[in-house]
Amino acid sequence: MITHIGTITREVRSTQQYRCVGCGAEMTAVLGNIKAHHFRHSGETCSWESYLHKLGKQIIKQRFDGSPTFNVKFYSHNSCPHLAQCGIRRHHVWKRCTPGTPIELRTVNLKESYDTCQLEVTYRSFRADLMLTHSKYPERPPTFLEIAVTHQCDQNKINSGIRIIELDVQTELDLIQEITENVGNLVPQKINTYPTKYVSAIRFYNFKRTYQPTYALDRFSLFVDDEGEYGAELRHEVGSCHEAQFAHQDDSYLEVMLPTEFNQQKKLGSLGIALSIQEGFHIKNCHWCSLYNHCKIIVDRMKVVDPSSGKYRVVEKRVFNKSIPESEIDRWLLARNCDKFHPSVREAQQKINLFQNFPYIKWKKGR
């Protein structure tokens, strides 16, 4: 088990023994008040290269084994056939499909492909510092993780076609950084300047450099019901961005589509209604009435005896519409039967403004 110097106190130090990752010799935890806390060999100092190389393999293995995700980032060509026509990309800032360039920094969770990280394994006559495989699918091509302190991968290993991630390691800090490609033909010029004094190089070899990203979409649909009134429907994950934005329901008058990951708080319904009002559809729902905040409705009627006349009269109990839980009232039906309903265009525009940075697509029949 690797111990970080920052976790050691003077009390703990006196009860524990520490050994060098590189040579196995005994180490002393130095916890002074002037110099940074560090480990020191009790006897002869071993090779710095050997130490970093062994430490690197152990830390990377711990990172893989100890987390449900193991994300790496590398540059690829976006080969989506709909890239030029994509409504999300064309009309909004969509971080995954950046306008103006088909080269994107792609994030891949290697834990989705592998569940095992082995140290010092030979595969096809090549020795890997660490090799990722899957226990249930041993035939799946592995990925090598190589720790380069002074010696980088030789050309034969690179030409083998095996997927390789090579991390240049000069200090312990290089082992805890994000694994993001920063050297290579596809890396943007402003980034492709590593290694520097502060950040070491990370190279990716033999990874597939073209991909077609697909993202699930949620959809809002506006339709006319059997009574001739507008109604709305929300559907979750109606399809991928390749399909849903080009295939529309026959009875829809307006559709709004939003990547599912942006609809975690279930706000697509509000955006859809707001855009429908903006497009001139006469939507009737209490929430979207300009009088909603001041509206009182009858919730009960009682007959009482008037003490002055002795006759019965009807007393109505009224409460604010907005105080009634959504589960206890149908605000679509209530608005349809209300002769004072007036759509709030201002409220609709304010709602739309809240979504200005969301990558949604709006489609209107006949447009």
PDB file of N, CA and C in Angstrom, residues 57-66 70 111 114-121 129-135 143 145:
ATOM      1  N   LYS A  57       3.582   2.705 -11.773  1.00  0.00           N
ATOM      2  CA  LYS A  57       2.763   1.521 -12.052  1.00  0.00           C
ATOM      3  C   LYS A  57       1.786   1.254 -10.911  1.00  0.00           C
ATOM      4  N   GLN A  58       2.242   1.413  -9.676  1.00  0.00           N
ATOM      5  CA  GLN A  58       1.365   1.138  -8.534  1.00  0.00           C
ATOM      6  C   GLN A  58       0.245   2.169  -8.398  1.00  0.00           C
ATOM      7  N   ILE A  59       0.583   3.441  -8.612  1.00  0.00           N
ATOM      8  CA  ILE A  59      -0.441   4.487  -8.472  1.00  0.00           C
ATOM      9  C   ILE A  59      -1.492   4.378  -9.575  1.00  0.00           C
ATOM     10  N   ILE A  60      -1.059   4.156 -10.813  1.00  0.00           N
ATOM     11  CA  ILE A  60      -2.021   4.035 -11.907  1.00  0.00           C
ATOM     12  C   ILE A  60      -2.918   2.817 -11.683  1.00  0.00           C
ATOM     13  N   LYS A  61      -2.352   1.732 -11.206  1.00  0.00           N
ATOM     14  CA  LYS A  61      -3.162   0.546 -10.913  1.00  0.00           C
ATOM     15  C   LYS A  61      -4.165   0.840  -9.804  1.00  0.00           C
ATOM     16  N   GLN A  62      -3.731   1.555  -8.766  1.00  0.00           N
ATOM     17  CA  GLN A  62      -4.660   1.926  -7.689  1.00  0.00           C
ATOM     18  C   GLN A  62      -5.764   2.816  -8.214  1.00  0.00           C
ATOM     19  N   ARG A  63      -5.442   3.728  -9.112  1.00  0.00           N
ATOM     20  CA  ARG A  63      -6.458   4.612  -9.683  1.00  0.00           C
ATOM     21  C   ARG A  63      -7.487   3.804 -10.468  1.00  0.00           C
ATOM     22  N   PHE A  64      -7.017   2.793 -11.195  1.00  0.00           N
ATOM     23  CA  PHE A  64      -7.943   1.975 -11.977  1.00  0.00           C
ATOM     24  C   PHE A  64      -8.781   1.088 -11.067  1.00  0.00           C
ATOM     25  N   ASP A  65      -8.132   0.407 -10.138  1.00  0.00           N
ATOM     26  CA  ASP A  65      -8.835  -0.557  -9.280  1.00  0.00           C
ATOM     27  C   ASP A  65      -9.763   0.114  -8.271  1.00  0.00           C
ATOM     28  N   GLY A  66      -9.427   1.335  -7.873  1.00  0.00           N
ATOM     29  CA  GLY A  66     -10.157   1.955  -6.765  1.00  0.00           C
ATOM     30  C   GLY A  66     -11.280   2.892  -7.149  1.00  0.00           C
ATOM     31  N   PHE A  70     -12.564   5.235 -15.088  1.00  0.00           N
ATOM     32  CA  PHE A  70     -11.157   5.517 -15.402  1.00  0.00           C
ATOM     33  C   PHE A  70     -11.168   6.251 -16.733  1.00  0.00           C
ATOM     34  N   LYS A 111     -13.211   1.889 -17.994  1.00  0.00           N
ATOM     35  CA  LYS A 111     -13.860   0.887 -17.160  1.00  0.00           C
ATOM     36  C   LYS A 111     -15.080   0.272 -17.879  1.00  0.00           C
ATOM     37  N   TYR A 114     -12.950  -2.472 -19.821  1.00  0.00           N
ATOM     38  CA  TYR A 114     -12.029  -3.331 -19.088  1.00  0.00           C
ATOM     39  C   TYR A 114     -12.378  -3.361 -17.604  1.00  0.00           C
ATOM     40  N   ASP A 115     -12.080  -4.497 -16.968  1.00  0.00           N
ATOM     41  CA  ASP A 115     -12.293  -4.594 -15.520  1.00  0.00           C
ATOM     42  C   ASP A 115     -11.061  -5.085 -14.762  1.00  0.00           C
ATOM     43  N   THR A 116      -9.945  -5.303 -15.496  1.00  0.00           N
ATOM     44  CA  THR A 116      -8.739  -5.846 -14.881  1.00  0.00           C
ATOM     45  C   THR A 116      -7.524  -5.039 -15.303  1.00  0.00           C
ATOM     46  N   CYS A 117      -6.683  -4.723 -14.312  1.00  0.00           N
ATOM     47  CA  CYS A 117      -5.424  -4.021 -14.575  1.00  0.00           C
ATOM     48  C   CYS A 117      -4.290  -4.877 -14.020  1.00  0.00           C
ATOM     49  N   GLN A 118      -3.414  -5.372 -14.927  1.00  0.00           N
ATOM     50  CA  GLN A 118      -2.328  -6.261 -14.532  1.00  0.00           C
ATOM     51  C   GLN A 118      -0.986  -5.571 -14.679  1.00  0.00           C
ATOM     52  N   LEU A 119      -0.071  -5.911 -13.764  1.00  0.00           N
ATOM     53  CA  LEU A 119       1.286  -5.360 -13.785  1.00  0.00           C
ATOM     54  C   LEU A 119       2.223  -6.285 -14.546  1.00  0.00           C
ATOM     55  N   GLU A 120       3.096  -5.686 -15.364  1.00  0.00           N
ATOM     56  CA  GLU A 120       4.176  -6.409 -16.033  1.00  0.00           C
ATOM     57  C   GLU A 120       3.683  -7.691 -16.715  1.00  0.00           C
ATOM     58  N   VAL A 121       2.903  -7.509 -17.769  1.00  0.00           N
ATOM     59  CA  VAL A 121       2.334  -8.633 -18.502  1.00  0.00           C
ATOM     60  C   VAL A 121       2.869  -8.625 -19.932  1.00  0.00           C
ATOM     61  N   ASP A 129       3.903  -2.293 -19.029  1.00  0.00           N
ATOM     62  CA  ASP A 129       3.989  -1.888 -17.623  1.00  0.00           C
ATOM     63  C   ASP A 129       2.682  -2.238 -16.919  1.00  0.00           C
ATOM     64  N   LEU A 130       1.574  -1.859 -17.550  1.00  0.00           N
ATOM     65  CA  LEU A 130       0.245  -2.242 -17.075  1.00  0.00           C
ATOM     66  C   LEU A 130      -0.596  -2.608 -18.292  1.00  0.00           C
ATOM     67  N   MET A 131      -1.424  -3.611 -18.149  1.00  0.00           N
ATOM     68  CA  MET A 131      -2.280  -4.014 -19.266  1.00  0.00           C
ATOM     69  C   MET A 131      -3.720  -4.132 -18.786  1.00  0.00           C
ATOM     70  N   LEU A 132      -4.615  -3.476 -19.518  1.00  0.00           N
ATOM     71  CA  LEU A 132      -6.046  -3.515 -19.204  1.00  0.00           C
ATOM     72  C   LEU A 132      -6.714  -4.592 -20.036  1.00  0.00           C
ATOM     73  N   THR A 133      -7.472  -5.473 -19.367  1.00  0.00           N
ATOM     74  CA  THR A 133      -8.203  -6.534 -20.043  1.00  0.00           C
ATOM     75  C   THR A 133      -9.576  -6.673 -19.392  1.00  0.00           C
ATOM     76  N   HIS A 134     -10.412  -7.544 -19.964  1.00  0.00           N
ATOM     77  CA  HIS A 134     -11.718  -7.820 -19.373  1.00  0.00           C
ATOM     78  C   HIS A 134     -11.802  -9.308 -19.045  1.00  0.00           C
ATOM     79  N   SER A 135     -12.155  -9.616 -17.790  1.00  0.00           N
ATOM     80  CA  SER A 135     -12.165 -10.999 -17.331  1.00  0.00           C
ATOM     81  C   SER A 135     -13.197 -11.857 -18.060  1.00  0.00           C
ATOM     82  N   THR A 143      -5.385  -2.777 -23.722  1.00  0.00           N
ATOM     83  CA  THR A 143      -4.741  -1.467 -23.812  1.00  0.00           C
ATOM     84  C   THR A 143      -3.551  -1.461 -22.853  1.00  0.00           C
ATOM     85  N   LEU A 145      -0.722   0.578 -20.650  1.00  0.00           N
ATOM     86  CA  LEU A 145      -0.399   1.839 -19.982  1.00  0.00           C
ATOM     87  C   LEU A 145       1.081   1.808 -19.677  1.00  0.00           C
TER      88      LEU A 145
END
